[in-house]
mmCIF file of C-alpha atoms in Angstrom:
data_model
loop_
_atom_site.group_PDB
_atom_site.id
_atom_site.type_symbol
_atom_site.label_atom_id
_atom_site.label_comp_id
_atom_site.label_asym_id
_atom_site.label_seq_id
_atom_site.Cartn_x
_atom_site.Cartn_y
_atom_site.Cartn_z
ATOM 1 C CA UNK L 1 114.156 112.585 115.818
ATOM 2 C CA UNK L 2 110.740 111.438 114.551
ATOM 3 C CA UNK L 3 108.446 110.980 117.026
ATOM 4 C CA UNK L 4 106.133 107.346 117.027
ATOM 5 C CA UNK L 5 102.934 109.170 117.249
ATOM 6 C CA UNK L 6 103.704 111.694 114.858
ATOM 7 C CA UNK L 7 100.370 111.934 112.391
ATOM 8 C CA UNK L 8 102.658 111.377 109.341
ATOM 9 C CA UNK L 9 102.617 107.813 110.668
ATOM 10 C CA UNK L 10 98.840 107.190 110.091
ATOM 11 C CA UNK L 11 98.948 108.914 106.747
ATOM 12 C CA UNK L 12 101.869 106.347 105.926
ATOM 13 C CA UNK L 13 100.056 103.388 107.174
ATOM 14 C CA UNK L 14 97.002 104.324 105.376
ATOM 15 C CA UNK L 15 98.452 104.874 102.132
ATOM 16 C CA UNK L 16 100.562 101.660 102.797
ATOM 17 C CA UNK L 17 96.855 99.907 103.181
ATOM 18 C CA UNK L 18 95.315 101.898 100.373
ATOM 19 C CA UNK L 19 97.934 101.145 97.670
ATOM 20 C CA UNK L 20 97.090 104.748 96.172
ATOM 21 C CA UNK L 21 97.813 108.205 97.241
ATOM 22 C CA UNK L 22 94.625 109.264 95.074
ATOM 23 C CA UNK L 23 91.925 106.892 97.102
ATOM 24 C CA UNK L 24 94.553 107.805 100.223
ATOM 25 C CA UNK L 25 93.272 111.394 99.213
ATOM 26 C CA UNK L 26 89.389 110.798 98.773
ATOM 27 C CA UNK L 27 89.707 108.559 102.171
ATOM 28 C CA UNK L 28 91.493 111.155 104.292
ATOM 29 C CA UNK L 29 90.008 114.018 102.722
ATOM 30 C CA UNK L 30 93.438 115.563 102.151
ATOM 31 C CA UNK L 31 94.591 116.852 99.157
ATOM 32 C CA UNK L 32 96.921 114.077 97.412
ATOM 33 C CA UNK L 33 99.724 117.306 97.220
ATOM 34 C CA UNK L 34 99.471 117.279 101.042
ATOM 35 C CA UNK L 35 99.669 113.479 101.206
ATOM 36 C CA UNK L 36 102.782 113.610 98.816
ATOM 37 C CA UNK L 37 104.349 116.308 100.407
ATOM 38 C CA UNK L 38 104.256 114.641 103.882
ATOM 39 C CA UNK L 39 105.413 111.395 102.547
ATOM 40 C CA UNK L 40 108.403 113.254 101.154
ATOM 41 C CA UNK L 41 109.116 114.489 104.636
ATOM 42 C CA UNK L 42 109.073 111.100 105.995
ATOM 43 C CA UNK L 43 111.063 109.498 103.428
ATOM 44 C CA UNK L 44 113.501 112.243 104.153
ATOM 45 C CA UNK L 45 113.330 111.985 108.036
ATOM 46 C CA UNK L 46 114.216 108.121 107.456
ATOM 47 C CA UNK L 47 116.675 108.688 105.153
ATOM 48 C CA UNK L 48 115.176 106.188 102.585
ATOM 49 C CA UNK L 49 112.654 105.969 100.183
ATOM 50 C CA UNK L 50 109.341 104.275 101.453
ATOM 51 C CA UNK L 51 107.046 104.130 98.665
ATOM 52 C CA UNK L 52 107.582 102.727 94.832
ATOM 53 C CA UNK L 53 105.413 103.955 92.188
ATOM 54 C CA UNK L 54 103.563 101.647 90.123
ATOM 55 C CA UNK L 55 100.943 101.892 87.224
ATOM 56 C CA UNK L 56 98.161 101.211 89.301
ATOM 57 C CA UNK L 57 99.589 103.301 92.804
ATOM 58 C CA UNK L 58 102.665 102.833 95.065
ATOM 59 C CA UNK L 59 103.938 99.993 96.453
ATOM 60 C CA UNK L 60 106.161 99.834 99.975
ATOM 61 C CA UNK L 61 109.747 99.344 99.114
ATOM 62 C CA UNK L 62 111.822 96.783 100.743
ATOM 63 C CA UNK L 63 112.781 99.604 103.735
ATOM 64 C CA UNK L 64 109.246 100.260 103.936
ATOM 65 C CA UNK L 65 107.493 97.183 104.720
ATOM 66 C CA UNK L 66 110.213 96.867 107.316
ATOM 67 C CA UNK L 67 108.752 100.319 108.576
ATOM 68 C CA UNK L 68 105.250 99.139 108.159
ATOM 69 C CA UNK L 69 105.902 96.128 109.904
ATOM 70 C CA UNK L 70 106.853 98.253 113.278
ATOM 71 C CA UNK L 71 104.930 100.942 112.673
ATOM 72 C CA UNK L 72 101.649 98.825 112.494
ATOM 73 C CA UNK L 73 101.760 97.517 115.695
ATOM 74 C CA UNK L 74 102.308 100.692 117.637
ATOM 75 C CA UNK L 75 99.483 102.727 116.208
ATOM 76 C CA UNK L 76 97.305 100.011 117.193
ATOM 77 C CA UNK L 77 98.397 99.742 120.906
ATOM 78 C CA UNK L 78 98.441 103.645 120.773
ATOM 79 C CA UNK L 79 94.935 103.348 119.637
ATOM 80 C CA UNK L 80 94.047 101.254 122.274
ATOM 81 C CA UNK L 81 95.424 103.570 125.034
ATOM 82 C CA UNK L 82 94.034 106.799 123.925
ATOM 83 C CA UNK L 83 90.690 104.423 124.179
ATOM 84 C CA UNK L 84 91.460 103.267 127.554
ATOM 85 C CA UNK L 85 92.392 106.441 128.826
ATOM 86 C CA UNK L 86 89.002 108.550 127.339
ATOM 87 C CA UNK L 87 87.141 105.774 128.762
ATOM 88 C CA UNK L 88 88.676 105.206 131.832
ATOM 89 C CA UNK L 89 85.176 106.144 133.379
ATOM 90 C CA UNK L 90 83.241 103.684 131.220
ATOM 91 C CA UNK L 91 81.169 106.211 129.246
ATOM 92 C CA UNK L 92 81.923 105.873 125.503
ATOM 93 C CA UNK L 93 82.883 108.793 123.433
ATOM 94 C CA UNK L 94 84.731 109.242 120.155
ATOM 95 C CA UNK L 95 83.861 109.063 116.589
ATOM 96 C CA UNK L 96 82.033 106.246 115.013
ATOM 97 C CA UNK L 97 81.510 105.912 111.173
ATOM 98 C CA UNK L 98 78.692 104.048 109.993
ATOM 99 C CA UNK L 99 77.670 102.767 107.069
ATOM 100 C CA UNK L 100 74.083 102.228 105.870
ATOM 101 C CA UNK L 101 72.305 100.055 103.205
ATOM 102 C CA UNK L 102 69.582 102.928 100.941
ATOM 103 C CA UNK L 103 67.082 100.484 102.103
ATOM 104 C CA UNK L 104 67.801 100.741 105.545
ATOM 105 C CA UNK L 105 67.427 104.396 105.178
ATOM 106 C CA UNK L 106 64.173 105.308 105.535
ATOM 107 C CA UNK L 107 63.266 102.530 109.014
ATOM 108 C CA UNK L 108 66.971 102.631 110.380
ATOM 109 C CA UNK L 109 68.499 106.124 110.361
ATOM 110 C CA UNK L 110 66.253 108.500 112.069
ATOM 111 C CA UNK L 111 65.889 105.497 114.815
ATOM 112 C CA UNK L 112 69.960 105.217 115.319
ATOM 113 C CA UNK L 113 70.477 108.751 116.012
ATOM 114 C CA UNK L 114 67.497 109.076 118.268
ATOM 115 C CA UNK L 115 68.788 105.816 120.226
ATOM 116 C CA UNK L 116 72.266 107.158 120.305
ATOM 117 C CA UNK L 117 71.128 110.684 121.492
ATOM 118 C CA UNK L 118 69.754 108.991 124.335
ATOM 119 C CA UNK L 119 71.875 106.534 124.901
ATOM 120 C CA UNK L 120 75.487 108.135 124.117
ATOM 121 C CA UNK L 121 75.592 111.463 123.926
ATOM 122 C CA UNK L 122 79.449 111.385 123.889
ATOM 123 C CA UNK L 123 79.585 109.438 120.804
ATOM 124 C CA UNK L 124 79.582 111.264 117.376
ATOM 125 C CA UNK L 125 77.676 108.873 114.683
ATOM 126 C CA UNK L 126 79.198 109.861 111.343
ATOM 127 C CA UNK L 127 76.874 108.120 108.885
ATOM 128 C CA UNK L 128 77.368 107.283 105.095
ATOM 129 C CA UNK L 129 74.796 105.719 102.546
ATOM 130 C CA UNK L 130 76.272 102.954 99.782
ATOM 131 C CA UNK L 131 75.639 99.847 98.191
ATOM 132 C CA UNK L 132 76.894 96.530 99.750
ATOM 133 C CA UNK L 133 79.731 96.474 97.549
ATOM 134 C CA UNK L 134 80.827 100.165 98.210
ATOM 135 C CA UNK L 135 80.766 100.160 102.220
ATOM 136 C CA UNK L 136 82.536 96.742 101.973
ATOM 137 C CA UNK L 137 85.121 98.772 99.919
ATOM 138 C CA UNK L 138 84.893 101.605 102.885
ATOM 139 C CA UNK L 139 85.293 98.562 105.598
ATOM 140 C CA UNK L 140 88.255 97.541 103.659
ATOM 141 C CA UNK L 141 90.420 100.781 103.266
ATOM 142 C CA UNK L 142 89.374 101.779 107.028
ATOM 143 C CA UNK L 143 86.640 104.392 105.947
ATOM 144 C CA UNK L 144 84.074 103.176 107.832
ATOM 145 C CA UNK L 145 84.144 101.282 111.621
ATOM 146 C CA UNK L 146 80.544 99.725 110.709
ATOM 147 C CA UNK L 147 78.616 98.885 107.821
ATOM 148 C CA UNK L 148 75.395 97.556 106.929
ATOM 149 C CA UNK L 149 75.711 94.452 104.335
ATOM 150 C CA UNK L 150 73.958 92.086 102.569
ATOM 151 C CA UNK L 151 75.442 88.639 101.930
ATOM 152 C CA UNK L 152 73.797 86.203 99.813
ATOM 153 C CA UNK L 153 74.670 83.097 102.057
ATOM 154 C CA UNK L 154 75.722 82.688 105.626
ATOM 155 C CA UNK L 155 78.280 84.732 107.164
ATOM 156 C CA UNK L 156 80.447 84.151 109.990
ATOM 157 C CA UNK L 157 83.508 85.367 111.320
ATOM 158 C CA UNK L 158 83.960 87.746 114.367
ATOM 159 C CA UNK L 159 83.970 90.973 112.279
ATOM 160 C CA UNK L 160 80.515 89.962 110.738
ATOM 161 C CA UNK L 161 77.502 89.742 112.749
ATOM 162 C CA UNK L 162 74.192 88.752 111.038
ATOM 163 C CA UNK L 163 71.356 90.597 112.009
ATOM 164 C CA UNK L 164 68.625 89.423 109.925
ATOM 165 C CA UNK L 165 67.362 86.754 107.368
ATOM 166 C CA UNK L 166 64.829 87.537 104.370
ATOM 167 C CA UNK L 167 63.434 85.140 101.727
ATOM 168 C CA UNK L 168 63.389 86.467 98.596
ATOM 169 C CA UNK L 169 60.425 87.510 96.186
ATOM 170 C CA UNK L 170 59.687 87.426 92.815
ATOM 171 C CA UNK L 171 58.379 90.664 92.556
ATOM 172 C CA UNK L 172 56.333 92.152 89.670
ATOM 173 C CA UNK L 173 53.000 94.423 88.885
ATOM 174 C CA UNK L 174 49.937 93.724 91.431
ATOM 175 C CA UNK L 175 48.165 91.244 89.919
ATOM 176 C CA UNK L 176 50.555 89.729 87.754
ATOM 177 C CA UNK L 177 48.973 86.201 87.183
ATOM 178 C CA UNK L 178 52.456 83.995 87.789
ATOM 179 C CA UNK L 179 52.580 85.994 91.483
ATOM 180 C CA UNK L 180 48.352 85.561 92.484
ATOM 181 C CA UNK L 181 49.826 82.088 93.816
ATOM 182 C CA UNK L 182 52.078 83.543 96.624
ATOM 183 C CA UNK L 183 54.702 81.007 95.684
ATOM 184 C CA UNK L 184 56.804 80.289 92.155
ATOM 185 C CA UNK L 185 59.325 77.354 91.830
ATOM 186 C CA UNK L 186 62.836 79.112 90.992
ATOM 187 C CA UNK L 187 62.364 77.290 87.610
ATOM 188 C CA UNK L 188 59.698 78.698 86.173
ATOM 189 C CA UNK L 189 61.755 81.800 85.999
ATOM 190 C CA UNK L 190 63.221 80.279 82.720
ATOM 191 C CA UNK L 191 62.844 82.687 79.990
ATOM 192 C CA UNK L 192 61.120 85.633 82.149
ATOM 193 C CA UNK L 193 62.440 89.092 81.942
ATOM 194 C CA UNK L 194 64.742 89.716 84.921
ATOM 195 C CA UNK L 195 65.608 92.866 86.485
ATOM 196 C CA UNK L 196 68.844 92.393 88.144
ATOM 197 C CA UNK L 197 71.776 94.078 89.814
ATOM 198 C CA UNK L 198 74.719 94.306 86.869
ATOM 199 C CA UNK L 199 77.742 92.219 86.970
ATOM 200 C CA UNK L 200 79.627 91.149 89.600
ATOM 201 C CA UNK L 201 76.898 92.035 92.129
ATOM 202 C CA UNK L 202 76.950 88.157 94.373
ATOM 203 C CA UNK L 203 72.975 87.659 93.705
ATOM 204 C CA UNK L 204 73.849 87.398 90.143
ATOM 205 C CA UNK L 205 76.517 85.697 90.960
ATOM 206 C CA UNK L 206 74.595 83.538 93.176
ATOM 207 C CA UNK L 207 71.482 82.988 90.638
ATOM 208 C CA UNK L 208 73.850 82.090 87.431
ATOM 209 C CA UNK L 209 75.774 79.397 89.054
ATOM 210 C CA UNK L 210 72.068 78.357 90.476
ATOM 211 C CA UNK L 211 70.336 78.300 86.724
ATOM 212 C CA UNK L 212 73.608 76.514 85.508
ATOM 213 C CA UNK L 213 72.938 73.806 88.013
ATOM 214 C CA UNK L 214 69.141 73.425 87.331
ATOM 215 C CA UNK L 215 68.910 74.334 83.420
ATOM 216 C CA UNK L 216 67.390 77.433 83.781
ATOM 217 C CA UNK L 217 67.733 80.107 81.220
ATOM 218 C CA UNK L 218 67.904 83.320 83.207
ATOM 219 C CA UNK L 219 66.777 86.672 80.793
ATOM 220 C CA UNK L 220 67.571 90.021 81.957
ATOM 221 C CA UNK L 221 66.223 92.358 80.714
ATOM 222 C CA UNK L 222 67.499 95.504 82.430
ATOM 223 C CA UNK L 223 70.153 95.817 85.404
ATOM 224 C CA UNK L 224 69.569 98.012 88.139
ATOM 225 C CA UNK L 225 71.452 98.292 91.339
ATOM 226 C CA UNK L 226 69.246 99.451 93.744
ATOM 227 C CA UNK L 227 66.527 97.563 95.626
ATOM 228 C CA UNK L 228 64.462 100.716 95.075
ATOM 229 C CA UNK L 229 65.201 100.928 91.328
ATOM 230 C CA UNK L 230 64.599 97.636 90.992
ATOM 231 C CA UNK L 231 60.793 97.585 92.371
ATOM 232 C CA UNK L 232 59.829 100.976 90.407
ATOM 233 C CA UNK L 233 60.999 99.283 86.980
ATOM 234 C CA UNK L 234 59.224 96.301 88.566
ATOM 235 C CA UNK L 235 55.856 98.459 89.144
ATOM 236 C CA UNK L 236 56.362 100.171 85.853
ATOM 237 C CA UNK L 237 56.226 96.680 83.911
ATOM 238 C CA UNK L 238 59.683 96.135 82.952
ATOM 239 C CA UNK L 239 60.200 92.968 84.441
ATOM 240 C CA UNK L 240 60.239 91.061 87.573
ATOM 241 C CA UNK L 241 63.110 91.985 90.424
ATOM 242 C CA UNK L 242 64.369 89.497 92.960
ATOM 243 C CA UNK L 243 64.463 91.111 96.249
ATOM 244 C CA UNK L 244 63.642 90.732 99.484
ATOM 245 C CA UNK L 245 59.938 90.349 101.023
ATOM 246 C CA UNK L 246 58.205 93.243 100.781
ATOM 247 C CA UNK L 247 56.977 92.300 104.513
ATOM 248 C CA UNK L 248 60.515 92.351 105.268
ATOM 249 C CA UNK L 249 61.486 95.265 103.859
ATOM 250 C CA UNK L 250 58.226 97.241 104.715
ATOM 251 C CA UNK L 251 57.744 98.987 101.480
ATOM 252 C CA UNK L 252 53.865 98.031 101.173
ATOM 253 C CA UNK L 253 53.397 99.517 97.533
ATOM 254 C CA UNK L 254 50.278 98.511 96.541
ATOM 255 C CA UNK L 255 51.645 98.697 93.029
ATOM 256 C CA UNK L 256 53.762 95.625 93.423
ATOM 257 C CA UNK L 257 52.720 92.040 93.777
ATOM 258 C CA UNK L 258 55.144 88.983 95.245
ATOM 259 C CA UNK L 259 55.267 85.262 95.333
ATOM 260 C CA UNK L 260 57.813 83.324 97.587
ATOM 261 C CA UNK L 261 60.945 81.588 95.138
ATOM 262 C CA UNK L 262 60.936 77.932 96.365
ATOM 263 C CA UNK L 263 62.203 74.745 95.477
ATOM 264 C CA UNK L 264 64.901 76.046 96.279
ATOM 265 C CA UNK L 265 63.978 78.939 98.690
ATOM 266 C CA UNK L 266 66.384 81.893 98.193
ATOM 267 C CA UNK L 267 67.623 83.653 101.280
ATOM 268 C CA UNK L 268 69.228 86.625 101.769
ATOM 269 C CA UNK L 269 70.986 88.143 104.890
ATOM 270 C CA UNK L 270 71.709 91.834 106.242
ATOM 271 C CA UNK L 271 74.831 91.512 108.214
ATOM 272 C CA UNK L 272 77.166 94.139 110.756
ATOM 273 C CA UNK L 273 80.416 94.686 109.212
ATOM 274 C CA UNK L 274 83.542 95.788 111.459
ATOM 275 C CA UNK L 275 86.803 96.779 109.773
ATOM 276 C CA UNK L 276 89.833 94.853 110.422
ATOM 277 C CA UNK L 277 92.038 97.626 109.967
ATOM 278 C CA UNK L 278 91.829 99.422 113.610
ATOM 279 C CA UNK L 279 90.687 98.071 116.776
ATOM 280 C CA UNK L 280 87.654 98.247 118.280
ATOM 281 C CA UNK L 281 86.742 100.976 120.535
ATOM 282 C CA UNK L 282 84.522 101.100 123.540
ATOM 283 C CA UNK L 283 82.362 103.434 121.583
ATOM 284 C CA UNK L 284 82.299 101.046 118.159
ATOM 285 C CA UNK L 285 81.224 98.337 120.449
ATOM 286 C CA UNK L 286 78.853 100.350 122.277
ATOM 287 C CA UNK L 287 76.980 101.156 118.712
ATOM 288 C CA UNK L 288 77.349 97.967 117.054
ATOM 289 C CA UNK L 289 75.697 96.586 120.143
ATOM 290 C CA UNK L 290 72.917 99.245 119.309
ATOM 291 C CA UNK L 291 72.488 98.295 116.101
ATOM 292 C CA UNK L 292 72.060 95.033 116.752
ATOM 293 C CA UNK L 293 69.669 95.467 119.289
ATOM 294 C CA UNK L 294 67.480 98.163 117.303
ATOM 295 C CA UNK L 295 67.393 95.224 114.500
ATOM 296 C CA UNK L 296 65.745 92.507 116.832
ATOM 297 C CA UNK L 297 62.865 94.647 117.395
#
């Protein structure tokens, strides 16, 4: 008899999610001979194969996704019980993995822990650093519980939660002549030399199908994928970046100068991620309600 709670059942359902025993592996932190090996045993247990292989990872079989589909469930309500009954008392405690933007870094890190020590000392705050396109990948596969992200247009939904609209900036050397103004219409940056995040980052998504619309011939002239690359190739006279206010972000460089894109203004937002792959705990809502408190200050 295989019991339901057995923790070969939450590696199956996570390489079931994953579609790969190899990111299963870098997920889990498991060695993918473990993984297999305990797949094996279940497949043997069941008396039926569970997983196909495919060129790009495994599949579920037809006897699998029936698996899957009763398995899922259960986990989850077995989730929510062990939460109930750890925080029967109403003190959250547990694990929570968070994500952070290397912008938010330097403001947002130090002040989360401190705010957590204080607050829930119960709760251990795992946190990891990424892009907005690798923690959404970490949301996705059940990595992370919260993430930091930046969306290029509203956001809505009742895993997302926005916590805070910039404007963006053209942003080039102090002094630059086409920033002294404070403002610059989006199309006089026809023909400049862009520094921009590569390919298929959503800004340049975002700014293509925007210079398509209004004739503008958009130049880049290097790609960089970090806001902090971005402004030191910007200081350094490579180009101009598109980011966000420099009062927003609070970098201050006296290097850099900025003027306001209008006509049309560009925003951009940093939003609260959840994952949609477990439930949320008392302690996930406990820090996401943090988080978004820390931000309104």
């Amino acid at each position: 008899m295989l019991p339901i709670l057995d923790p070969r059942w939450r590696l199956f359902a996570s390489v079931a999610q994953l579609g790969s025993l190899t990111r299963a592996a870098d997920v889990l932190n498991s060695p993918q001979s473990v993984i297999s090996r305990q797949i094996a045993q279940l497949e043997t247990l069941c008396g039926g194969k569970l997983f196909r292989r495919t060129g790009r990872g495994v599949v579920l079989t037809e006897f699998g996704e029936l698996i899957h589909a009763r398995i899922g469930p259960m986990l989850a309500d077995a989730d929510r019980l062990a939460d109930e009954i750890v925080t029967t008392n109403r003190i959250p405690i547990g694990d929570v993995h968070v994500g952070l933007l290397p912008s938010s870094v330097p403001r947002f890190a130090g002040r989360l822990f401190r705010a957590m020590r204080e607050q829930y000392p119960r709760v251990r705050l795992r946190l990891a650093e990424g892009s907005s396109a690798q923690l959404e990948e970490w949301l996705a596969s059940g990595r992370l519980d919260l993430a930091l992200l930046l969306r290029e247009g509203p956001s809505a939904g009742a895993d997302v939660t926005c916590l805070r609209s910039m404007a963006l900036d053209l942003t080039g050397p102090a002094g630059d002549p086409l920033l002294v103004a404070g403002q610059v219409p989006f199309a006089a940056l026809d023909g400049l030399p862009l520094i921009l995040p590569a390919e298929p980052h959503v800004l340049r998504k975002r700014l293509d199908a925007l210079a398509r619309e209004r004739g503008v011939r958009l130049v880049v002239a290097m790609e960089a994928d970090t806001i902090a690359l971005q402004q030191e190739l910007a200081a350094a006279g490579a180009g101009y970046a598109i980011v966000a206010s420099l009062g927003d972000t609070g970098t201050g460089d006296a290097r850099l100068g900025a003027a306001r894109i209008v006509q049309p203004e560009l925003t951009r937002h940093i939003v609260l991620g959840a994952t949609p792959h477990r439930p949320h705990t008392l302690a996930t809502r406990s820090v996401a309600r943090l988080v978004a408190a820390l931000f309104s200050r």
